[in-house]
Amino acid sequence: MDVNTLMNRGLLDIKPYVSGKPKEEVAEKYMVKEPVKMNSNENPIGVSPVALSYASEILPQANIYPEGSNKKLREEIARLFTLSPDNVIVGSGADEIIYYSAMSFTNDNDEVIIPRITFPIYEIAFKMMRAKIVTSRMDGYIIDLDDIVNRITEKTKIIALCNPNNPTGHALNKKKISWFVKKVPDNIIIIMDEAYMEFADREVFPDTIAMYKDGYKNIFIIKTLSKAFGLAGFRVGYGIGHADFIRLMNRIKLPFNISLVSQHAAIGALMDNEFLNKTIENTKEGRKMIYNAMDTLGLSYVPSSTNFILIDTGQDGDFITEELMKRGVIVRSGKNYGMHTSIRVTIGTREQNSEFIKALGNIMK
Ligand code: PMP
């Protein structure tokens, strides 16, 4: 038997997603007691207490399948954005919504434009569907929207745009996005992945849901509760867009894709403004703290609209990552993304940020 002749040929050149190393693995390998996990953009404050109480209240009912369409959670999300629940689909993380987008809209050899530096799941999902990936260029650390527009052809089906982008942390402003959306023909779907938008300045960055309501029905917005809402372990994300898009995705949606407990946790988290505000405040303070320290160390970084910062260490990113792990701090190397001297660090609590700054300073000496 030859698996190469059996496989979906879309999988041929897919490299599996590499997730951030877990704490336990680093603790064991480097013999550090309590490593600080700053590699997966998780919420350092914890889980919203409202989410926790909603989740624990429902636990005894976990012998029953959850309501299959995630109705209550969709209603809650729709209420937040003054939309209809028919405009909302919920997934096991934003990742699942990315997969559903690819599965629902891609035919063989459709062209999908993806910026060269971005969240890798887009490439995986669209390759799986045998799309032709068209890679657009970066203008330094900024997604080059002109280049995306220039790459549009009759075969272009989807443009995948993370705003703010991961791993750069850079966000394109209102003016740029509204220019872009006007330029893109309305038969091309623009995926706006806003996994980190809660951390961006609302005055400067686009309100894509308002743009959708204003008539740009080809915008499909993806969001997550993994970051600002602290539910990474519960796995809840969602998509917002035209009811016809959502209906199509519902043809293939796994029947019970969000566990009962996660659905309830998500409803609780979305109501917990106190936790959200605390998280955003901590992120803003942490960004300033790390910027100041990097200025002192003479290292450059990309000003961030997210809960992480991309730092150019001027040395091999894998080496610095390794050295940081030896000192009990886990970050991501930029090497996987082709940024050989960069590391990406998630904003932690004040204490965690201090540990990171101390360890990096130590290595740089
Ligand atoms: N989009 C972007 C840009 C991300 O960085 C991530 C997580 N790292 C996701 C989507 C997926 O998030 P989740 O599946 O945890 O909701």
mmCIF file of C-alpha atoms and ligand atoms in Angstrom:
data_model
loop_
_atom_site.group_PDB
_atom_site.id
_atom_site.type_symbol
_atom_site.label_atom_id
_atom_site.label_comp_id
_atom_site.label_asym_id
_atom_site.label_seq_id
_atom_site.Cartn_x
_atom_site.Cartn_y
_atom_site.Cartn_z
ATOM 1 C CA MET A 1 0.000 0.000 0.000
ATOM 2 C CA ASP A 2 1.333 3.435 -0.939
ATOM 3 C CA VAL A 3 -0.221 6.250 1.048
ATOM 4 C CA ASN A 4 0.968 8.778 -1.544
ATOM 5 C CA THR A 5 -1.323 7.312 -4.173
ATOM 6 C CA LEU A 6 -4.229 7.118 -1.716
ATOM 7 C CA MET A 7 -4.053 10.565 -0.254
ATOM 8 C CA ASN A 8 -6.068 13.678 -0.997
ATOM 9 C CA ARG A 9 -3.460 15.314 -3.201
ATOM 10 C CA GLY A 10 -4.148 18.628 -1.481
ATOM 11 C CA LEU A 11 -2.252 17.254 1.515
ATOM 12 C CA LEU A 12 0.860 16.625 -0.549
ATOM 13 C CA ASP A 13 2.844 19.667 0.490
ATOM 14 C CA ILE A 14 1.087 20.571 3.726
ATOM 15 C CA LYS A 15 3.405 20.995 6.680
ATOM 16 C CA PRO A 16 1.475 20.300 9.894
ATOM 17 C CA TYR A 17 0.786 23.226 12.187
ATOM 18 C CA VAL A 18 3.293 23.403 15.028
ATOM 19 C CA SER A 19 1.633 24.559 18.215
ATOM 20 C CA GLY A 20 3.429 26.334 21.044
ATOM 21 C CA LYS A 21 5.345 24.018 23.394
ATOM 22 C CA PRO A 22 3.402 23.125 26.558
ATOM 23 C CA LYS A 23 4.774 24.183 29.940
ATOM 24 C CA GLU A 24 5.294 20.610 31.161
ATOM 25 C CA GLU A 25 7.513 19.705 28.206
ATOM 26 C CA VAL A 26 9.745 22.738 28.755
ATOM 27 C CA ALA A 27 9.845 22.161 32.529
ATOM 28 C CA GLU A 28 11.051 18.597 32.013
ATOM 29 C CA LYS A 29 13.519 19.253 29.194
ATOM 30 C CA TYR A 30 15.188 22.317 30.706
ATOM 31 C CA MET A 31 14.682 21.355 34.328
ATOM 32 C CA VAL A 32 12.966 24.608 35.241
ATOM 33 C CA LYS A 33 10.289 24.522 37.929
ATOM 34 C CA GLU A 34 7.586 26.889 36.734
ATOM 35 C CA PRO A 35 8.235 28.070 33.165
ATOM 36 C CA VAL A 36 6.390 31.195 32.058
ATOM 37 C CA LYS A 37 4.268 30.445 28.992
ATOM 38 C CA MET A 38 4.439 33.392 26.605
ATOM 39 C CA ASN A 39 4.282 31.514 23.299
ATOM 40 C CA SER A 40 0.622 31.025 22.349
ATOM 41 C CA ASN A 41 -1.042 34.401 22.944
ATOM 42 C CA GLU A 42 -3.182 33.006 25.743
ATOM 43 C CA ASN A 43 -4.752 35.226 28.385
ATOM 44 C CA PRO A 44 -2.309 35.544 31.319
ATOM 45 C CA ILE A 45 -5.003 36.686 33.750
ATOM 46 C CA GLY A 46 -6.904 33.400 33.569
ATOM 47 C CA VAL A 47 -10.500 32.527 32.717
ATOM 48 C CA SER A 48 -13.382 34.941 33.241
ATOM 49 C CA PRO A 49 -14.998 34.042 36.592
ATOM 50 C CA VAL A 50 -18.456 34.408 35.003
ATOM 51 C CA ALA A 51 -17.462 31.880 32.325
ATOM 52 C CA LEU A 52 -16.222 29.501 35.010
ATOM 53 C CA SER A 53 -19.412 29.680 37.012
ATOM 54 C CA TYR A 54 -21.585 29.182 33.881
ATOM 55 C CA ALA A 55 -19.450 26.193 32.886
ATOM 56 C CA SER A 56 -19.537 24.539 36.285
ATOM 57 C CA GLU A 57 -23.274 25.031 36.670
ATOM 58 C CA ILE A 58 -23.934 23.017 33.508
ATOM 59 C CA LEU A 59 -21.403 20.231 34.158
ATOM 60 C CA PRO A 60 -23.933 17.778 35.716
ATOM 61 C CA GLN A 61 -25.960 17.901 32.486
ATOM 62 C CA ALA A 62 -23.046 16.729 30.361
ATOM 63 C CA ASN A 63 -24.637 13.311 29.771
ATOM 64 C CA ILE A 64 -26.939 15.040 27.257
ATOM 65 C CA TYR A 65 -25.848 16.195 23.779
ATOM 66 C CA PRO A 66 -25.638 19.973 23.519
ATOM 67 C CA GLU A 67 -28.147 21.860 21.390
ATOM 68 C CA GLY A 68 -26.663 21.216 17.956
ATOM 69 C CA SER A 69 -26.837 24.664 16.366
ATOM 70 C CA ASN A 70 -25.292 26.486 19.347
ATOM 71 C CA LYS A 71 -28.483 28.545 19.358
ATOM 72 C CA LYS A 72 -28.126 30.414 22.663
ATOM 73 C CA LEU A 73 -24.509 31.314 22.009
ATOM 74 C CA ARG A 74 -25.289 32.498 18.473
ATOM 75 C CA GLU A 75 -28.107 34.624 19.878
ATOM 76 C CA GLU A 76 -25.739 36.161 22.409
ATOM 77 C CA ILE A 77 -23.129 36.976 19.751
ATOM 78 C CA ALA A 78 -25.815 38.374 17.419
ATOM 79 C CA ARG A 79 -27.110 40.573 20.235
ATOM 80 C CA LEU A 80 -23.643 42.006 20.850
ATOM 81 C CA PHE A 81 -23.320 43.140 17.243
ATOM 82 C CA THR A 82 -27.026 43.833 16.536
ATOM 83 C CA LEU A 83 -27.189 41.100 13.932
ATOM 84 C CA SER A 84 -29.449 38.103 13.396
ATOM 85 C CA PRO A 85 -28.312 34.708 14.743
ATOM 86 C CA ASP A 86 -28.564 33.617 11.079
ATOM 87 C CA ASN A 87 -25.449 35.712 10.464
ATOM 88 C CA VAL A 88 -23.435 33.760 13.046
ATOM 89 C CA ILE A 89 -21.706 30.368 13.061
ATOM 90 C CA VAL A 90 -19.809 29.061 16.067
ATOM 91 C CA GLY A 91 -16.781 26.787 15.853
ATOM 92 C CA SER A 92 -14.417 24.803 18.009
ATOM 93 C CA GLY A 93 -12.017 27.728 17.949
ATOM 94 C CA ALA A 94 -11.671 30.146 15.056
ATOM 95 C CA ASP A 95 -9.634 27.324 13.499
ATOM 96 C CA GLU A 96 -12.791 25.344 12.800
ATOM 97 C CA ILE A 97 -14.404 28.356 11.139
ATOM 98 C CA ILE A 98 -11.322 28.746 8.922
ATOM 99 C CA TYR A 99 -11.707 25.094 7.893
ATOM 100 C CA TYR A 100 -15.445 25.535 7.226
ATOM 101 C CA SER A 101 -14.712 28.602 5.074
ATOM 102 C CA ALA A 102 -12.248 26.617 3.001
ATOM 103 C CA MET A 103 -14.520 23.562 2.749
ATOM 104 C CA SER A 104 -17.605 25.580 1.827
ATOM 105 C CA PHE A 105 -16.198 27.798 -0.907
ATOM 106 C CA THR A 106 -13.166 26.220 -2.549
ATOM 107 C CA ASN A 107 -13.131 24.211 -5.744
ATOM 108 C CA ASP A 108 -9.992 22.671 -7.245
ATOM 109 C CA ASN A 109 -7.593 25.351 -8.468
ATOM 110 C CA ASP A 110 -9.564 28.321 -7.196
ATOM 111 C CA GLU A 111 -7.077 30.997 -6.310
ATOM 112 C CA VAL A 112 -6.825 32.084 -2.692
ATOM 113 C CA ILE A 113 -4.631 35.058 -1.846
ATOM 114 C CA ILE A 114 -2.768 34.791 1.456
ATOM 115 C CA PRO A 115 -0.083 37.240 2.656
ATOM 116 C CA ARG A 116 3.423 35.773 2.921
ATOM 117 C CA ILE A 117 3.610 36.264 6.675
ATOM 118 C CA THR A 118 0.423 35.301 8.486
ATOM 119 C CA PHE A 119 -1.391 32.666 10.545
ATOM 120 C CA PRO A 120 -0.423 29.288 8.981
ATOM 121 C CA ILE A 121 -3.820 27.577 9.308
ATOM 122 C CA TYR A 122 -5.070 29.504 6.242
ATOM 123 C CA GLU A 123 -2.533 27.872 3.984
ATOM 124 C CA ILE A 124 -3.249 24.435 5.455
ATOM 125 C CA ALA A 125 -7.044 24.720 5.115
ATOM 126 C CA PHE A 126 -6.998 25.973 1.533
ATOM 127 C CA LYS A 127 -4.293 23.574 0.394
ATOM 128 C CA MET A 128 -6.395 20.746 1.810
ATOM 129 C CA MET A 129 -9.169 21.864 -0.566
ATOM 130 C CA ARG A 130 -6.703 21.873 -3.494
ATOM 131 C CA ALA A 131 -6.848 25.608 -3.977
ATOM 132 C CA LYS A 132 -3.996 27.404 -5.665
ATOM 133 C CA ILE A 133 -2.342 29.519 -2.983
ATOM 134 C CA VAL A 134 -1.294 32.908 -4.286
ATOM 135 C CA THR A 135 1.164 34.472 -1.847
ATOM 136 C CA SER A 136 1.083 38.245 -1.600
ATOM 137 C CA ARG A 137 4.115 40.270 -0.564
ATOM 138 C CA MET A 138 4.803 42.092 2.650
ATOM 139 C CA ASP A 139 5.922 45.661 2.864
ATOM 140 C CA GLY A 140 8.333 45.025 5.728
ATOM 141 C CA TYR A 141 6.065 43.822 8.525
ATOM 142 C CA ILE A 142 2.944 45.262 6.898
ATOM 143 C CA ILE A 143 0.567 43.361 4.613
ATOM 144 C CA ASP A 144 0.791 45.026 1.191
ATOM 145 C CA LEU A 145 -2.833 45.580 0.148
ATOM 146 C CA ASP A 146 -1.837 47.036 -3.259
ATOM 147 C CA ASP A 147 -0.038 43.801 -4.013
ATOM 148 C CA ILE A 148 -3.103 41.763 -3.058
ATOM 149 C CA VAL A 149 -5.286 43.862 -5.381
ATOM 150 C CA ASN A 150 -2.737 43.424 -8.187
ATOM 151 C CA ARG A 151 -2.842 39.654 -7.774
ATOM 152 C CA ILE A 152 -6.612 39.366 -8.225
ATOM 153 C CA THR A 153 -7.570 37.366 -11.339
ATOM 154 C CA GLU A 154 -10.795 35.833 -12.662
ATOM 155 C CA LYS A 155 -9.930 32.738 -10.642
ATOM 156 C CA THR A 156 -9.597 34.508 -7.302
ATOM 157 C CA LYS A 157 -12.184 33.149 -4.889
ATOM 158 C CA ILE A 158 -11.015 34.233 -1.448
ATOM 159 C CA ILE A 159 -8.605 36.690 0.165
ATOM 160 C CA ALA A 160 -7.556 35.789 3.714
ATOM 161 C CA LEU A 161 -6.573 38.801 5.764
ATOM 162 C CA CYS A 162 -5.679 38.682 9.443
ATOM 163 C CA ASN A 163 -6.169 42.115 10.921
ATOM 164 C CA PRO A 164 -4.343 42.532 13.268
ATOM 165 C CA ASN A 165 -1.911 40.088 11.748
ATOM 166 C CA ASN A 166 -0.226 37.199 13.539
ATOM 167 C CA PRO A 167 2.793 36.997 14.078
ATOM 168 C CA THR A 168 3.597 40.655 13.326
ATOM 169 C CA GLY A 169 0.976 42.246 15.610
ATOM 170 C CA HIS A 170 0.492 44.971 13.016
ATOM 171 C CA ALA A 171 -3.021 46.142 12.108
ATOM 172 C CA LEU A 172 -4.177 47.941 8.979
ATOM 173 C CA ASN A 173 -6.191 51.060 9.755
ATOM 174 C CA LYS A 174 -9.757 52.047 8.799
ATOM 175 C CA LYS A 175 -8.721 54.077 5.784
ATOM 176 C CA LYS A 176 -6.600 51.318 4.259
ATOM 177 C CA ILE A 177 -9.192 48.598 4.844
ATOM 178 C CA SER A 178 -12.029 50.676 3.435
ATOM 179 C CA TRP A 179 -9.914 51.492 0.317
ATOM 180 C CA PHE A 180 -9.178 47.771 -0.037
ATOM 181 C CA VAL A 181 -12.735 46.546 0.405
ATOM 182 C CA LYS A 182 -13.915 48.971 -2.281
ATOM 183 C CA LYS A 183 -11.221 47.722 -4.683
ATOM 184 C CA VAL A 184 -12.064 44.016 -4.312
ATOM 185 C CA PRO A 185 -14.838 42.782 -6.649
ATOM 186 C CA ASP A 186 -17.889 41.642 -4.677
ATOM 187 C CA ASN A 187 -17.712 38.076 -6.030
ATOM 188 C CA ILE A 188 -14.519 37.543 -4.032
ATOM 189 C CA ILE A 189 -14.876 36.650 -0.353
ATOM 190 C CA ILE A 190 -12.723 38.722 1.979
ATOM 191 C CA ILE A 191 -12.028 36.798 5.168
ATOM 192 C CA MET A 192 -11.222 39.280 7.915
ATOM 193 C CA ASP A 193 -9.674 37.349 10.756
ATOM 194 C CA GLU A 194 -10.003 39.567 13.802
ATOM 195 C CA ALA A 195 -8.791 37.124 16.449
ATOM 196 C CA TYR A 196 -6.935 40.007 18.139
ATOM 197 C CA MET A 197 -9.120 43.006 17.321
ATOM 198 C CA GLU A 198 -10.214 43.464 20.958
ATOM 199 C CA PHE A 199 -6.650 44.618 21.714
ATOM 200 C CA ALA A 200 -6.550 47.231 18.941
ATOM 201 C CA ASP A 201 -7.498 50.885 19.263
ATOM 202 C CA ARG A 202 -11.159 51.170 18.230
ATOM 203 C CA GLU A 203 -10.712 54.719 16.939
ATOM 204 C CA VAL A 204 -8.020 53.757 14.457
ATOM 205 C CA PHE A 205 -9.012 50.336 13.232
ATOM 206 C CA PRO A 206 -11.950 49.321 11.067
ATOM 207 C CA ASP A 207 -15.404 48.268 12.201
ATOM 208 C CA THR A 208 -15.811 45.509 9.634
ATOM 209 C CA ILE A 209 -19.189 44.436 10.981
ATOM 210 C CA ALA A 210 -20.478 47.957 10.242
ATOM 211 C CA MET A 211 -18.940 47.661 6.762
ATOM 212 C CA TYR A 212 -20.741 44.365 6.265
ATOM 213 C CA LYS A 213 -24.018 45.974 7.338
ATOM 214 C CA ASP A 214 -23.325 48.900 5.001
ATOM 215 C CA GLY A 215 -23.483 46.576 2.029
ATOM 216 C CA TYR A 216 -20.134 44.804 1.700
ATOM 217 C CA LYS A 217 -21.718 41.373 1.877
ATOM 218 C CA ASN A 218 -18.541 39.641 0.680
ATOM 219 C CA ILE A 219 -16.810 40.320 4.013
ATOM 220 C CA PHE A 220 -16.701 37.314 6.326
ATOM 221 C CA ILE A 221 -15.405 38.077 9.816
ATOM 222 C CA ILE A 222 -13.741 35.506 12.055
ATOM 223 C CA LYS A 223 -13.306 36.054 15.790
ATOM 224 C CA THR A 224 -12.287 34.006 18.798
ATOM 225 C CA LEU A 225 -12.805 33.741 22.528
ATOM 226 C CA SER A 226 -9.335 32.231 22.963
ATOM 227 C CA LYS A 227 -7.497 35.512 23.472
ATOM 228 C CA ALA A 228 -9.203 38.525 25.072
ATOM 229 C CA PHE A 229 -11.909 36.325 26.635
ATOM 230 C CA GLY A 230 -9.490 33.767 28.058
ATOM 231 C CA LEU A 231 -11.176 30.610 26.736
ATOM 232 C CA ALA A 232 -8.355 29.036 24.686
ATOM 233 C CA GLY A 233 -8.814 25.695 26.430
ATOM 234 C CA PHE A 234 -12.585 25.685 25.933
ATOM 235 C CA ARG A 235 -12.154 26.139 22.137
ATOM 236 C CA VAL A 236 -14.726 28.674 20.973
ATOM 237 C CA GLY A 237 -14.544 30.924 17.928
ATOM 238 C CA TYR A 238 -17.128 32.293 15.529
ATOM 239 C CA GLY A 239 -17.782 33.617 12.057
ATOM 240 C CA ILE A 240 -20.024 36.518 11.072
ATOM 241 C CA GLY A 241 -21.318 37.041 7.564
ATOM 242 C CA HIS A 242 -24.105 36.729 5.041
ATOM 243 C CA ALA A 243 -26.839 34.274 6.095
ATOM 244 C CA ASP A 244 -26.311 32.419 2.783
ATOM 245 C CA PHE A 245 -22.638 31.870 3.694
ATOM 246 C CA ILE A 246 -23.646 30.592 7.118
ATOM 247 C CA ARG A 247 -26.304 28.268 5.654
ATOM 248 C CA LEU A 248 -23.686 26.772 3.345
ATOM 249 C CA MET A 249 -21.276 26.189 6.207
ATOM 250 C CA ASN A 250 -24.073 24.603 8.228
ATOM 251 C CA ARG A 251 -24.350 21.873 5.566
ATOM 252 C CA ILE A 252 -21.002 20.534 6.721
ATOM 253 C CA LYS A 253 -20.768 21.750 10.309
ATOM 254 C CA LEU A 254 -20.143 18.898 12.741
ATOM 255 C CA PRO A 255 -23.445 18.258 14.518
ATOM 256 C CA PHE A 256 -22.225 18.959 18.063
ATOM 257 C CA ASN A 257 -19.049 20.896 17.397
ATOM 258 C CA ILE A 258 -19.019 22.891 20.655
ATOM 259 C CA SER A 259 -19.312 21.018 23.908
ATOM 260 C CA LEU A 260 -22.164 21.908 26.232
ATOM 261 C CA VAL A 261 -19.670 23.206 28.795
ATOM 262 C CA SER A 262 -17.851 25.390 26.267
ATOM 263 C CA GLN A 263 -21.099 26.872 24.962
ATOM 264 C CA HIS A 264 -22.037 27.922 28.473
ATOM 265 C CA ALA A 265 -18.560 29.199 29.304
ATOM 266 C CA ALA A 266 -18.652 31.317 26.142
ATOM 267 C CA ILE A 267 -22.014 32.869 27.026
ATOM 268 C CA GLY A 268 -20.634 33.749 30.459
ATOM 269 C CA ALA A 269 -17.383 35.162 29.046
ATOM 270 C CA LEU A 270 -19.179 37.402 26.557
ATOM 271 C CA MET A 271 -21.143 38.972 29.410
ATOM 272 C CA ASP A 272 -18.079 39.588 31.558
ATOM 273 C CA ASN A 273 -17.030 43.097 30.564
ATOM 274 C CA GLU A 274 -15.072 43.537 33.766
ATOM 275 C CA PHE A 275 -12.766 40.655 32.833
ATOM 276 C CA LEU A 276 -12.439 41.870 29.244
ATOM 277 C CA ASN A 277 -11.514 45.396 30.349
ATOM 278 C CA LYS A 278 -9.027 44.072 32.876
ATOM 279 C CA THR A 279 -7.422 41.956 30.141
ATOM 280 C CA ILE A 280 -7.180 44.885 27.742
ATOM 281 C CA GLU A 281 -5.717 47.124 30.457
ATOM 282 C CA ASN A 282 -3.123 44.486 31.362
ATOM 283 C CA THR A 283 -2.212 44.122 27.678
ATOM 284 C CA LYS A 284 -1.742 47.855 27.169
ATOM 285 C CA GLU A 285 0.410 48.178 30.286
ATOM 286 C CA GLY A 286 2.423 45.098 29.318
ATOM 287 C CA ARG A 287 3.034 46.387 25.801
ATOM 288 C CA LYS A 288 4.429 49.639 27.224
ATOM 289 C CA MET A 289 6.557 47.780 29.748
ATOM 290 C CA ILE A 290 8.096 45.532 27.080
ATOM 291 C CA TYR A 291 8.561 48.413 24.584
ATOM 292 C CA ASN A 292 10.485 50.379 27.229
ATOM 293 C CA ALA A 293 12.679 47.407 28.063
ATOM 294 C CA MET A 294 13.399 46.721 24.375
ATOM 295 C CA ASP A 295 14.302 50.393 23.874
ATOM 296 C CA THR A 296 16.755 50.083 26.737
ATOM 297 C CA LEU A 297 18.235 46.904 25.232
ATOM 298 C CA GLY A 298 18.414 48.622 21.828
ATOM 299 C CA LEU A 299 16.167 46.027 20.165
ATOM 300 C CA SER A 300 13.561 46.928 17.569
ATOM 301 C CA TYR A 301 9.996 45.636 17.602
ATOM 302 C CA VAL A 302 6.767 46.016 15.655
ATOM 303 C CA PRO A 303 4.334 48.299 17.529
ATOM 304 C CA SER A 304 1.533 45.908 18.407
ATOM 305 C CA SER A 305 -2.258 46.036 18.181
ATOM 306 C CA THR A 306 -2.450 42.611 19.816
ATOM 307 C CA ASN A 307 -1.526 40.745 23.002
ATOM 308 C CA PHE A 308 1.923 39.851 21.644
ATOM 309 C CA ILE A 309 4.992 41.658 20.315
ATOM 310 C CA LEU A 310 7.352 40.689 17.507
ATOM 311 C CA ILE A 311 10.894 41.585 18.505
ATOM 312 C CA ASP A 312 13.971 41.590 16.283
ATOM 313 C CA THR A 313 16.753 40.249 18.472
ATOM 314 C CA GLY A 314 19.436 40.672 15.809
ATOM 315 C CA GLN A 315 20.481 37.062 16.505
ATOM 316 C CA ASP A 316 19.198 33.649 15.452
ATOM 317 C CA GLY A 317 15.560 33.445 16.648
ATOM 318 C CA ASP A 318 15.760 29.716 17.437
ATOM 319 C CA PHE A 319 18.903 30.278 19.522
ATOM 320 C CA ILE A 320 17.306 33.082 21.539
ATOM 321 C CA THR A 321 14.139 30.996 22.025
ATOM 322 C CA GLU A 322 16.223 28.086 23.280
ATOM 323 C CA GLU A 323 18.215 30.315 25.647
ATOM 324 C CA LEU A 324 15.004 31.820 26.989
ATOM 325 C CA MET A 325 13.587 28.345 27.647
ATOM 326 C CA LYS A 326 16.692 27.447 29.621
ATOM 327 C CA ARG A 327 15.855 30.467 31.775
ATOM 328 C CA GLY A 328 12.227 29.361 32.138
ATOM 329 C CA VAL A 329 10.566 31.665 29.595
ATOM 330 C CA ILE A 330 8.740 30.163 26.588
ATOM 331 C CA VAL A 331 8.315 32.355 23.481
ATOM 332 C CA ARG A 332 7.982 31.640 19.736
ATOM 333 C CA SER A 333 10.822 31.888 17.286
ATOM 334 C CA GLY A 334 10.099 33.858 14.127
ATOM 335 C CA LYS A 335 12.140 31.410 12.069
ATOM 336 C CA ASN A 336 9.134 29.299 11.054
ATOM 337 C CA TYR A 337 7.682 32.423 9.499
ATOM 338 C CA GLY A 338 10.875 33.286 7.649
ATOM 339 C CA MET A 339 11.841 36.000 10.134
ATOM 340 C CA HIS A 340 15.145 34.532 11.175
ATOM 341 C CA THR A 341 16.172 36.930 13.909
ATOM 342 C CA SER A 342 12.754 37.532 15.468
ATOM 343 C CA ILE A 343 10.877 36.182 18.447
ATOM 344 C CA ARG A 344 7.200 36.636 19.273
ATOM 345 C CA VAL A 345 6.355 37.133 22.918
ATOM 346 C CA THR A 346 2.859 37.101 24.410
ATOM 347 C CA ILE A 347 2.142 39.881 26.900
ATOM 348 C CA GLY A 348 1.987 38.329 30.349
ATOM 349 C CA THR A 349 1.228 39.599 33.801
ATOM 350 C CA ARG A 350 3.607 42.278 35.123
ATOM 351 C CA GLU A 351 5.648 39.548 36.881
ATOM 352 C CA GLN A 352 5.844 37.398 33.752
ATOM 353 C CA ASN A 353 6.872 40.374 31.618
ATOM 354 C CA SER A 354 9.626 41.115 34.149
ATOM 355 C CA GLU A 355 10.891 37.550 33.957
ATOM 356 C CA PHE A 356 10.993 37.750 30.179
ATOM 357 C CA ILE A 357 12.782 41.109 30.210
ATOM 358 C CA LYS A 358 15.301 39.890 32.778
ATOM 359 C CA ALA A 359 16.018 36.658 30.874
ATOM 360 C CA LEU A 360 16.370 38.392 27.497
ATOM 361 C CA GLY A 361 18.598 41.084 29.006
ATOM 362 C CA ASN A 362 20.734 38.356 30.470
ATOM 363 C CA ILE A 363 21.153 36.628 27.090
ATOM 364 C CA MET A 364 21.898 39.900 25.314
ATOM 365 C CA LYS A 365 24.744 40.788 27.715
HETATM 366 N N1 PMP B 1 -6.645 33.408 13.764
HETATM 367 C C1 PMP B 1 -5.487 33.918 14.185
HETATM 368 C C2 PMP B 1 -4.930 35.100 13.500
HETATM 369 C C3 PMP B 1 -4.826 33.324 15.280
HETATM 370 O O1 PMP B 1 -3.648 33.816 15.673
HETATM 371 C C4 PMP B 1 -5.398 32.207 15.908
HETATM 372 C C5 PMP B 1 -4.763 31.514 17.089
HETATM 373 N N2 PMP B 1 -3.451 31.567 17.257
HETATM 374 C C6 PMP B 1 -6.602 31.726 15.412
HETATM 375 C C7 PMP B 1 -7.204 32.353 14.345
HETATM 376 C C8 PMP B 1 -7.252 30.499 15.979
HETATM 377 O O2 PMP B 1 -7.711 30.692 17.255
HETATM 378 P P1 PMP B 1 -8.629 29.658 18.006
HETATM 379 O O3 PMP B 1 -8.778 28.441 17.142
HETATM 380 O O4 PMP B 1 -7.972 29.387 19.297
HETATM 381 O O5 PMP B 1 -9.938 30.367 18.179
#
